[in-house]
Amino acid sequence: MAMWARKSRGDTLLGDEEREELMMTRRGSPSPAPEDRSPLHASLANDDKNTAPAAPMAPKDTWNFALLVVLYLLQGVPVGLAFGSIPFLLKAKMSYSQIAVFSLAHYPYSMKFLWSPIVDSVYSKEIGRRKSWIVPIQLMTGFMFLWLGSHIDDWMSRDHIDVGQITTIFFVLIFFSATQDIAVDGWALTLLSKENVSYASTAQTIGLNSGYFLSFTVFLAFNSPEFSNKYFRSEPQDVGLVPLGGYLKFWSMMYFAITLWLVFLKKEERPQLDQGEIGIKSVYKIILRIIRLPHMKSYILVLLTAKIGFIANGAVTALKLLEKGFSKEDLALAVLIDFPFQIIFGYYAVRWSSGPRPLKPWLTAYCAHLVCCVVAMLIVSSFPKDGVVTSSYFFMVLTTTVITSFTSTVGFVSMGAFMTVIADPVIGGTYMTLLNTVSNLGGTWPRFFVLEAVDYLTISSCSQLNEHGEEFTCTTEPGKTLCQELQGKCLIEKDGYYYTSTVCVMIGATLLVLYIAPTVRYLESLNPKLWKLPKE
């Protein structure tokens, strides 16, 4: 269902002296001098003079903001398919362990810092620093969508889907999307004026969420025969209104159209500082220097561990509801209702995160998200035994979805605002990409193990005996298929979902109290200059 955050009594967990001592112990270096620990508040206070909510955007920034939203939306389309729709479509024919294999296709988004220096340094001056990458990447994605749209419906209709083939194809698509993200992140720092640069995280939130939900919830709804028959047809049919192949072909045309607009109608302005003079090797060295900063090590550790508490909820809860009998059309309807809230949340979240403590909303959202994970488990466990979803149960699912999305959006925007403040514009694309990729990796690396754990900890058996007269498990896909062929029922004696999700929440809560909360408050107190590399 969703993700992140915490505050309220957090300020009382550790005092300033205890926090300094804790950081000295963890970082292995002395605390910064008082003049270096002037709060982030000082920098943001100066920016707030120019970014007061009442000040409207200049027309140029408004159009550039819209462009960023569109570019991020295009990135969200393949991400929504790989992270959302495809696992849902595969679940009908695959086990959680097999879906764990498909989740490996997510990794390019979490490893893009490995090639981000190349994207940041190699470009054509005639085309533009960022367009040199955005244009060819979008064209390749468009052609791949066009080709895939002609074959994928046939592949997905087979009894046994080649998970390796599907994983490889979407691995490439996510690689393209991740590479485009590097270029767009860097362009966002110069495309908007200085007083409006904080709106880059809002554009990212609106764009990515829109693309993601169009490819996940909106697509699943209109791909569902039940949803299409229930709300749009007078005569039922066996297929949905929007087939997967047709959806991919439509977006291939969108990729081509927007790319042509970029080529012929949008000129990329050359930055005052010629960032292209920084060589590839130099950028990699700079990245290593950034990672070696004592406070950066603490920040990276926060990003790598902050999503452990939510990963079981995000990866398994919706699939578990479907497994218990919650219909796809009802689930799609719940998330469709949630979609406009995502846009509204993104708009207001940037205002809450533009104050002297941009990570304060993130901490608040972290705690709220953990609570949502517990509530989600209770909702799954209370699924009606007769399989009939009542209006009250649907309302509980809808409410939890909206609240969880709210915590996720607030956390995402708040963290993005903090990253924008501390990023060094000299290597803006690489710096922002490094931080974003580490954050993404924090939500990717546990997913494979969580999905495997659900199957591993689940104990089930088929109500029918096999050909040898023996009981057999129906947790794995072969066992489930055999049980269906024997017209048996899969009886779950112990559901690994509850054990896995409980452990994740407990780990998340423990990390919050012992490390994440005090570390985040310390990092907020640092002067933004300390996040910039000192001159050699």
Coordinates of C-alpha atoms in Angstrom, one line a residue:
M1 CA 0.0 0.0 0.0
A2 CA 2.7 2.6 0.5
M3 CA 5.6 4.2 2.6
W4 CA 7.5 6.5 5.3
A5 CA 8.1 8.8 8.5
R6 CA 8.0 10.4 12.2
K7 CA 8.4 13.3 14.6
S8 CA 6.2 14.5 17.6
R9 CA 8.3 13.5 20.6
G10 CA 11.4 13.0 18.5
D11 CA 13.0 16.2 19.8
T12 CA 13.2 14.7 23.2
L13 CA 15.0 11.5 22.3
L14 CA 18.5 13.1 22.5
G15 CA 19.7 16.4 23.7
D16 CA 22.3 18.4 21.7
E17 CA 25.2 17.2 23.8
E18 CA 24.2 13.6 23.6
R19 CA 23.6 14.0 19.9
E20 CA 27.1 15.4 19.3
E21 CA 28.6 12.6 21.4
L22 CA 26.6 10.0 19.5
M23 CA 27.8 11.4 16.1
M24 CA 31.4 11.5 17.2
T25 CA 31.2 7.8 18.2
R26 CA 29.5 6.8 15.0
R27 CA 31.5 8.9 12.6
G28 CA 34.9 8.4 14.3
S29 CA 35.7 12.1 14.0
P30 CA 35.2 15.2 16.1
S31 CA 32.0 17.3 15.9
P32 CA 32.2 20.3 13.6
A33 CA 33.0 23.6 15.0
P34 CA 30.0 25.8 16.2
E35 CA 30.4 28.1 13.2
D36 CA 30.0 25.1 10.9
R37 CA 27.0 23.8 12.6
S38 CA 24.9 26.9 12.0
P39 CA 21.5 25.4 11.1
L40 CA 20.2 24.7 7.7
H41 CA 17.7 27.2 8.8
A42 CA 20.0 30.1 7.9
S43 CA 20.2 29.0 4.3
L44 CA 16.6 28.2 4.0
A45 CA 15.6 31.4 5.7
N46 CA 17.4 33.4 3.1
D47 CA 15.8 31.4 0.3
D48 CA 12.3 31.8 2.0
K49 CA 12.5 35.5 1.4
N50 CA 12.4 34.7 -2.3
T51 CA 10.2 31.6 -2.1
A52 CA 7.3 32.9 -0.1
P53 CA 4.2 30.9 -1.0
A54 CA 2.5 34.1 -2.1
A55 CA 5.0 34.8 -4.8
P56 CA 3.8 33.4 -8.1
M57 CA 6.2 31.7 -10.6
A58 CA 7.5 33.7 -13.5
P59 CA 6.0 32.6 -16.9
K60 CA 9.3 31.0 -18.0
D61 CA 9.5 29.0 -14.8
T62 CA 5.9 27.9 -15.1
W63 CA 6.5 26.4 -18.6
N64 CA 9.8 24.9 -17.5
F65 CA 8.1 23.4 -14.5
A66 CA 5.5 21.9 -16.8
L67 CA 8.2 20.4 -19.0
L68 CA 9.8 18.8 -15.9
V69 CA 6.5 17.3 -15.0
V70 CA 6.1 15.8 -18.5
L71 CA 9.7 14.4 -18.5
Y72 CA 9.2 12.8 -15.1
L73 CA 5.9 11.5 -16.2
L74 CA 7.5 9.6 -19.1
Q75 CA 10.0 8.1 -16.6
G76 CA 7.1 7.0 -14.5
V77 CA 5.4 5.0 -17.2
P78 CA 7.9 2.1 -17.5
V79 CA 8.5 2.3 -13.7
G80 CA 4.8 1.9 -13.0
L81 CA 4.7 -1.1 -15.3
A82 CA 7.8 -2.8 -13.8
F83 CA 7.1 -2.0 -10.1
G84 CA 3.3 -2.3 -10.2
S85 CA 1.3 -3.7 -13.1
I86 CA 3.5 -6.5 -14.3
P87 CA 3.9 -8.2 -10.8
F88 CA 0.1 -8.0 -10.5
L89 CA -0.4 -9.7 -13.8
L90 CA 2.3 -12.3 -13.1
K91 CA 1.0 -13.1 -9.6
A92 CA -1.9 -15.1 -11.2
K93 CA 0.6 -17.6 -12.7
M94 CA 3.7 -17.2 -10.4
S95 CA 4.8 -17.6 -6.8
Y96 CA 6.2 -14.8 -4.6
S97 CA 9.7 -16.3 -5.2
Q98 CA 9.3 -16.0 -9.0
I99 CA 8.1 -12.4 -8.6
A100 CA 11.2 -11.9 -6.5
V101 CA 13.2 -12.8 -9.6
F102 CA 11.3 -10.2 -11.6
S103 CA 12.0 -7.6 -9.0
L104 CA 15.7 -7.7 -10.1
A105 CA 14.5 -5.6 -13.1
H106 CA 14.2 -2.7 -10.6
Y107 CA 17.9 -2.6 -9.9
P108 CA 19.1 -0.1 -12.6
Y109 CA 17.1 2.6 -10.9
S110 CA 19.0 1.9 -7.7
M111 CA 22.4 1.6 -9.3
K112 CA 22.4 4.5 -11.7
F113 CA 25.1 6.4 -9.8
L114 CA 27.6 4.0 -11.4
W115 CA 27.1 5.6 -14.8
S116 CA 25.8 9.0 -13.8
P117 CA 29.3 10.7 -14.1
I118 CA 29.3 9.6 -17.8
V119 CA 25.8 11.2 -18.3
D120 CA 27.0 14.3 -16.4
S121 CA 30.2 14.7 -18.4
V122 CA 29.7 13.4 -22.0
Y123 CA 27.4 15.5 -24.2
S124 CA 27.1 17.4 -27.5
K125 CA 27.3 21.1 -27.3
E126 CA 25.1 21.5 -30.3
I127 CA 22.3 19.4 -28.8
G128 CA 22.7 20.5 -25.2
R129 CA 24.1 19.0 -22.1
R130 CA 20.9 17.2 -20.9
K131 CA 19.1 16.8 -24.2
S132 CA 22.1 14.8 -25.5
W133 CA 20.9 12.0 -23.3
I134 CA 17.2 12.6 -23.0
V135 CA 16.5 12.6 -26.7
P136 CA 18.2 9.3 -27.7
I137 CA 17.0 7.6 -24.5
Q138 CA 13.4 8.5 -25.2
L139 CA 13.6 7.4 -28.8
M140 CA 15.0 4.0 -27.8
T141 CA 12.4 3.6 -25.2
G142 CA 9.7 4.5 -27.7
F143 CA 11.0 1.9 -30.2
M144 CA 11.2 -0.7 -27.5
F145 CA 7.7 0.0 -26.3
L146 CA 6.5 -0.3 -29.9
W147 CA 8.2 -3.7 -30.4
L148 CA 7.2 -5.0 -27.0
G149 CA 3.6 -3.9 -27.6
S150 CA 3.4 -6.3 -30.6
H151 CA 4.5 -9.4 -28.6
I152 CA 3.7 -9.1 -24.9
D153 CA 0.0 -10.0 -25.0
D154 CA 1.0 -13.3 -26.5
W155 CA 3.7 -13.9 -23.9
M156 CA 1.5 -13.1 -21.0
S157 CA -1.3 -15.4 -22.2
R158 CA 0.9 -18.5 -22.0
D159 CA 0.4 -21.0 -19.2
H160 CA 4.1 -20.8 -18.3
I161 CA 5.6 -17.4 -18.7
D162 CA 9.3 -17.1 -19.2
V163 CA 10.2 -15.0 -16.1
G164 CA 13.8 -14.6 -17.3
Q165 CA 12.8 -13.1 -20.6
I166 CA 10.3 -10.6 -19.1
T167 CA 12.9 -9.7 -16.4
T168 CA 15.6 -9.0 -19.0
I169 CA 13.3 -6.8 -21.1
F170 CA 12.1 -4.7 -18.2
F171 CA 15.7 -4.5 -16.8
V172 CA 16.6 -2.7 -20.1
L173 CA 13.6 -0.4 -19.9
I174 CA 14.3 0.6 -16.3
F175 CA 18.0 1.1 -17.3
F176 CA 16.8 3.6 -20.0
S177 CA 14.4 5.3 -17.5
A178 CA 17.2 5.5 -14.9
T179 CA 19.6 7.1 -17.4
Q180 CA 17.0 9.6 -18.4
D181 CA 16.4 10.4 -14.7
I182 CA 20.1 11.3 -14.3
A183 CA 19.8 13.9 -17.1
V184 CA 16.5 15.3 -15.9
D185 CA 17.6 15.6 -12.3
G186 CA 20.6 17.6 -13.5
W187 CA 18.5 19.7 -15.9
A188 CA 16.0 20.5 -13.1
L189 CA 18.8 22.4 -11.2
T190 CA 19.3 24.9 -14.0
L191 CA 15.9 24.8 -15.8
L192 CA 14.2 26.6 -12.9
S193 CA 15.4 29.9 -11.5
K194 CA 17.2 29.9 -8.2
E195 CA 14.2 31.2 -6.2
N196 CA 12.0 28.4 -7.6
V197 CA 14.5 25.5 -7.7
S198 CA 12.8 23.9 -4.7
Y199 CA 9.8 23.2 -6.9
A200 CA 11.9 20.6 -8.8
S201 CA 11.0 18.0 -6.2
T202 CA 7.3 18.9 -6.6
A203 CA 7.6 18.4 -10.4
Q204 CA 9.3 15.1 -9.8
T205 CA 6.5 14.0 -7.4
I206 CA 3.7 15.1 -9.7
G207 CA 5.3 13.7 -12.8
L208 CA 6.6 10.4 -11.4
N209 CA 3.4 9.7 -9.5
S210 CA 1.3 10.5 -12.5
G211 CA 3.3 8.2 -14.8
Y212 CA 3.5 5.5 -12.1
F213 CA -0.3 5.5 -11.4
L214 CA -1.3 5.7 -15.0
S215 CA 0.8 2.6 -15.7
F216 CA -0.1 0.9 -12.5
T217 CA -3.6 1.6 -11.1
V218 CA -5.3 3.3 -14.1
F219 CA -3.9 0.7 -16.5
L220 CA -4.9 -2.2 -14.3
A221 CA -8.4 -0.9 -13.9
F222 CA -9.0 -0.6 -17.7
N223 CA -7.1 -3.8 -18.4
S224 CA -9.4 -5.7 -16.0
P225 CA -12.4 -7.4 -17.8
E226 CA -14.4 -7.2 -14.6
F227 CA -13.8 -3.5 -14.1
S228 CA -14.5 -2.8 -17.8
N229 CA -17.7 -4.9 -17.9
K230 CA -19.0 -3.4 -14.6
Y231 CA -18.6 0.3 -15.4
F232 CA -18.3 0.7 -19.2
R233 CA -20.0 -2.2 -21.0
S234 CA -23.6 -3.3 -21.5
E235 CA -22.5 -6.7 -22.8
P236 CA -19.6 -8.5 -20.9
Q237 CA -16.4 -9.4 -22.7
D238 CA -13.4 -11.6 -21.7
V239 CA -10.9 -8.8 -22.2
G240 CA -10.4 -5.3 -20.7
L241 CA -10.8 -2.0 -22.5
V242 CA -7.0 -1.5 -22.6
P243 CA -4.7 -4.4 -23.5
L244 CA -1.1 -4.3 -22.3
G245 CA 0.2 -4.3 -25.9
G246 CA -2.0 -1.4 -26.9
Y247 CA -1.0 0.6 -23.9
L248 CA 2.7 0.2 -24.7
K249 CA 2.1 1.2 -28.3
F250 CA 0.2 4.4 -27.2
W251 CA 3.1 5.4 -25.0
S252 CA 5.6 4.7 -27.7
M253 CA 3.8 7.4 -29.7
M254 CA 3.9 9.8 -26.8
Y255 CA 7.6 9.2 -26.4
F256 CA 8.1 10.0 -30.1
A257 CA 5.9 13.2 -30.0
I258 CA 7.5 14.7 -26.9
T259 CA 11.0 13.9 -28.1
L260 CA 10.4 15.6 -31.4
W261 CA 9.1 18.7 -29.5
L262 CA 12.3 18.7 -27.5
V263 CA 14.5 18.5 -30.6
F264 CA 12.8 21.2 -32.6
L265 CA 11.1 23.5 -30.2
K266 CA 13.0 23.5 -26.8
K267 CA 16.5 25.0 -26.7
E268 CA 18.7 24.1 -23.8
E269 CA 20.5 27.1 -22.4
R270 CA 24.2 26.7 -21.7
P271 CA 25.0 27.2 -18.0
Q272 CA 27.3 30.0 -16.9
L273 CA 29.7 27.5 -15.5
D274 CA 30.9 25.0 -18.1
Q275 CA 30.3 21.9 -16.2
G276 CA 31.4 19.9 -19.2
E277 CA 35.0 20.7 -18.5
I278 CA 34.9 18.2 -15.6
G279 CA 36.2 14.9 -17.0
I280 CA 34.6 11.5 -16.3
K281 CA 37.5 10.3 -14.1
S282 CA 37.3 13.6 -12.2
V283 CA 33.6 13.2 -11.6
Y284 CA 34.1 9.6 -10.2
K285 CA 36.8 10.9 -7.9
I286 CA 34.5 13.7 -6.8
I287 CA 31.8 11.1 -6.1
L288 CA 34.2 9.1 -3.9
R289 CA 35.2 12.3 -2.1
I290 CA 31.5 13.1 -1.5
I291 CA 30.8 9.5 -0.1
R292 CA 33.8 9.8 2.2
L293 CA 32.5 12.9 3.9
P294 CA 31.7 11.8 7.5
H295 CA 28.2 13.3 7.5
M296 CA 27.5 11.8 4.1
K297 CA 28.3 8.3 5.4
S298 CA 25.6 8.8 8.1
Y299 CA 23.1 10.1 5.5
I300 CA 23.7 7.2 3.1
L301 CA 23.2 4.7 5.9
V302 CA 19.8 6.4 6.7
L303 CA 18.8 6.2 3.1
L304 CA 19.7 2.5 2.8
T305 CA 17.8 1.5 5.9
A306 CA 14.9 3.9 6.1
K307 CA 12.5 1.8 4.0
I308 CA 13.0 -1.6 5.6
G309 CA 10.0 -1.1 7.8
F310 CA 7.7 -0.5 4.9
I311 CA 9.0 -2.9 2.3
A312 CA 6.8 -5.9 3.1
N313 CA 3.7 -3.7 3.1
G314 CA 4.6 -2.1 -0.3
A315 CA 5.6 -5.3 -2.0
V316 CA 3.1 -7.9 -0.7
T317 CA 0.0 -6.4 0.9
A318 CA -1.9 -5.6 -2.3
L319 CA -1.0 -9.0 -3.7
K320 CA -2.1 -10.7 -0.6
L321 CA -5.5 -8.9 -0.8
L322 CA -5.9 -10.2 -4.3
E323 CA -4.9 -13.7 -3.2
K324 CA -7.6 -13.6 -0.5
G325 CA -10.3 -12.6 -3.0
F326 CA -10.3 -8.8 -3.2
S327 CA -11.2 -8.1 -6.8
K328 CA -8.8 -6.3 -9.1
E329 CA -11.5 -3.9 -10.1
D330 CA -12.2 -2.9 -6.5
L331 CA -8.5 -2.5 -5.8
A332 CA -8.0 -0.5 -9.0
L333 CA -11.0 1.7 -8.0
A334 CA -9.5 2.3 -4.6
V335 CA -6.2 3.5 -6.1
L336 CA -8.0 5.5 -8.8
I337 CA -9.7 7.4 -6.0
D338 CA -6.3 7.9 -4.4
F339 CA -4.7 9.3 -7.5
P340 CA -6.0 12.9 -7.3
F341 CA -4.9 12.9 -3.6
Q342 CA -1.4 12.2 -4.7
I343 CA -1.3 15.3 -6.8
I344 CA -2.7 17.5 -4.1
F345 CA -0.4 16.0 -1.5
G346 CA 2.6 16.7 -3.7
Y347 CA 1.6 20.4 -4.1
Y348 CA 1.3 21.0 -0.4
A349 CA 4.1 18.8 0.8
V350 CA 6.7 21.1 -0.8
R351 CA 5.3 24.0 1.4
W352 CA 5.7 21.9 4.5
S353 CA 9.2 20.9 3.6
S354 CA 10.4 24.4 2.6
G355 CA 10.9 25.6 6.2
P356 CA 14.0 25.6 8.4
R357 CA 13.7 21.8 9.0
P358 CA 12.8 20.1 5.7
L359 CA 13.3 16.6 7.2
K360 CA 10.9 17.3 10.1
P361 CA 7.9 16.3 7.9
W362 CA 9.9 13.2 6.7
L363 CA 10.3 12.0 10.3
T364 CA 6.6 12.6 11.0
A365 CA 5.7 10.7 7.8
Y366 CA 8.0 7.8 8.8
C367 CA 6.2 7.1 12.0
A368 CA 2.8 7.4 10.4
H369 CA 3.8 5.0 7.7
L370 CA 4.9 2.4 10.2
V371 CA 1.4 2.7 11.8
C372 CA -0.1 2.3 8.3
C373 CA 1.8 -1.0 7.8
V374 CA 0.4 -2.4 11.0
V375 CA -3.1 -1.3 10.1
A376 CA -2.7 -2.9 6.7
M377 CA -1.8 -6.3 8.3
L378 CA -4.9 -6.1 10.4
I379 CA -7.0 -5.3 7.3
V380 CA -5.6 -8.3 5.5
S381 CA -6.1 -10.6 8.5
S382 CA -9.8 -9.4 8.8
F383 CA -10.7 -10.2 5.2
P384 CA -14.3 -11.6 5.2
K385 CA -14.2 -15.3 5.4
D386 CA -17.2 -15.6 3.1
G387 CA -15.2 -13.7 0.4
V388 CA -17.8 -10.9 0.1
V389 CA -16.2 -7.5 0.3
T390 CA -18.6 -5.2 2.1
S391 CA -18.7 -1.4 1.7
S392 CA -17.2 -0.9 5.2
Y393 CA -14.2 -3.2 4.3
F394 CA -13.7 -1.4 1.0
F395 CA -13.8 1.9 2.8
M396 CA -11.1 0.6 5.2
V397 CA -8.9 -0.4 2.3
L398 CA -9.4 2.9 0.6
T399 CA -8.7 5.0 3.7
T400 CA -5.5 3.1 4.5
T401 CA -4.4 3.5 0.8
V402 CA -5.0 7.3 0.9
I403 CA -3.3 7.8 4.2
T404 CA -0.3 5.6 3.3
S405 CA 0.1 7.4 0.0
F406 CA 0.0 10.7 1.9
T407 CA 2.8 9.6 4.2
S408 CA 4.8 8.4 1.2
T409 CA 4.4 11.7 -0.7
V410 CA 5.3 13.9 2.2
G411 CA 8.4 11.8 2.9
F412 CA 9.4 11.8 -0.8
V413 CA 9.0 15.5 -1.2
S414 CA 10.7 16.4 2.1
M415 CA 13.7 14.3 1.3
G416 CA 13.9 15.7 -2.2
A417 CA 13.8 19.2 -0.8
F418 CA 16.7 18.4 1.5
M419 CA 18.7 16.9 -1.3
T420 CA 18.1 20.0 -3.5
V421 CA 19.4 22.2 -0.7
I422 CA 22.6 20.3 -0.1
A423 CA 23.4 19.3 -3.7
D424 CA 26.6 20.9 -5.2
P425 CA 25.5 22.5 -8.5
V426 CA 28.9 22.1 -10.0
I427 CA 28.2 18.4 -10.4
G428 CA 24.4 18.8 -9.9
G429 CA 23.2 15.8 -12.0
T430 CA 25.7 13.4 -10.4
Y431 CA 25.2 14.7 -6.9
M432 CA 21.4 14.5 -7.1
T433 CA 21.5 11.2 -8.8
L434 CA 23.8 9.7 -6.2
L435 CA 21.5 10.7 -3.4
N436 CA 18.3 9.6 -5.3
T437 CA 19.8 6.3 -6.3
V438 CA 20.9 5.5 -2.8
S439 CA 17.4 6.3 -1.6
N440 CA 16.0 4.0 -4.3
L441 CA 18.4 1.3 -3.4
G442 CA 17.1 1.5 0.2
G443 CA 13.7 0.3 -1.2
T444 CA 15.1 -2.1 -3.7
W445 CA 17.6 -4.3 -2.0
P446 CA 15.2 -5.7 0.7
R447 CA 12.4 -6.4 -1.7
F448 CA 13.9 -9.6 -3.2
F449 CA 14.6 -11.0 0.3
V450 CA 11.1 -10.0 1.6
L451 CA 9.3 -11.8 -1.3
E452 CA 11.5 -14.9 -0.9
A453 CA 10.8 -14.8 2.9
V454 CA 7.0 -14.8 2.4
D455 CA 7.1 -18.1 0.5
Y456 CA 9.8 -19.5 2.8
L457 CA 7.9 -18.9 6.0
T458 CA 4.5 -19.9 4.5
I459 CA 3.3 -23.5 5.3
S460 CA 0.6 -24.7 3.1
S461 CA -0.8 -28.0 1.7
C462 CA -3.3 -29.0 -0.9
S463 CA -6.6 -30.6 0.1
Q464 CA -6.0 -33.3 -2.5
L465 CA -3.2 -35.9 -2.5
N466 CA -0.8 -36.1 -5.4
E467 CA -0.4 -39.2 -7.7
H468 CA 1.7 -40.9 -5.0
G469 CA -1.0 -40.5 -2.4
E470 CA 1.1 -37.9 -0.5
E471 CA 0.4 -34.4 0.7
F472 CA 2.3 -31.7 -1.1
T473 CA 2.8 -27.9 -0.6
C474 CA 1.0 -25.5 -2.8
T475 CA 3.1 -22.5 -1.8
T476 CA 5.2 -22.7 -5.0
E477 CA 3.7 -22.2 -8.4
P478 CA 4.1 -25.9 -9.6
G479 CA 2.4 -27.0 -6.4
K480 CA -0.4 -24.5 -6.8
T481 CA -0.9 -25.5 -10.4
L482 CA -1.0 -29.2 -9.5
C483 CA -3.5 -28.5 -6.7
Q484 CA -5.8 -26.6 -9.2
E485 CA -5.5 -29.5 -11.7
L486 CA -6.6 -31.9 -9.0
Q487 CA -9.5 -29.5 -8.2
G488 CA -8.2 -29.2 -4.6
K489 CA -8.0 -26.2 -2.3
C490 CA -4.8 -24.7 -1.1
L491 CA -4.9 -24.7 2.7
I492 CA -2.6 -22.2 4.4
E493 CA -1.5 -23.3 7.9
K494 CA 1.0 -20.5 8.5
D495 CA 1.0 -17.3 6.3
G496 CA 4.6 -16.0 5.9
Y497 CA 3.2 -12.5 5.1
Y498 CA 2.3 -11.7 8.7
Y499 CA 5.7 -12.9 10.0
T500 CA 7.7 -11.0 7.4
S501 CA 5.7 -7.8 7.7
T502 CA 5.9 -7.8 11.5
V503 CA 9.7 -8.3 11.4
C504 CA 10.0 -5.4 8.9
V505 CA 8.0 -3.0 11.1
M506 CA 9.9 -4.0 14.2
I507 CA 13.2 -3.4 12.5
G508 CA 11.9 0.0 11.1
A509 CA 10.8 1.1 14.5
T510 CA 14.0 0.1 16.2
L511 CA 16.1 1.9 13.6
L512 CA 14.0 5.0 13.9
V513 CA 14.5 5.3 17.7
L514 CA 18.2 4.2 17.9
Y515 CA 19.6 5.7 14.7
I516 CA 17.5 7.4 12.1
A517 CA 15.7 10.1 14.2
P518 CA 18.8 11.4 16.0
T519 CA 21.0 11.2 12.9
V520 CA 18.4 13.1 10.7
R521 CA 18.2 15.9 13.3
Y522 CA 22.0 16.1 13.4
L523 CA 22.3 16.3 9.6
E524 CA 19.6 19.1 9.5
S525 CA 21.7 21.1 11.9
L526 CA 24.7 21.2 9.6
N527 CA 25.6 24.2 7.5
P528 CA 24.8 23.5 3.8
K529 CA 28.4 24.5 3.0
L530 CA 29.6 21.3 4.7
W531 CA 27.8 19.3 2.0
K532 CA 29.9 21.0 -0.7
L533 CA 33.3 19.6 -1.5
P534 CA 36.2 21.7 -0.3
K535 CA 38.6 23.0 -2.9
E536 CA 41.7 20.8 -3.3

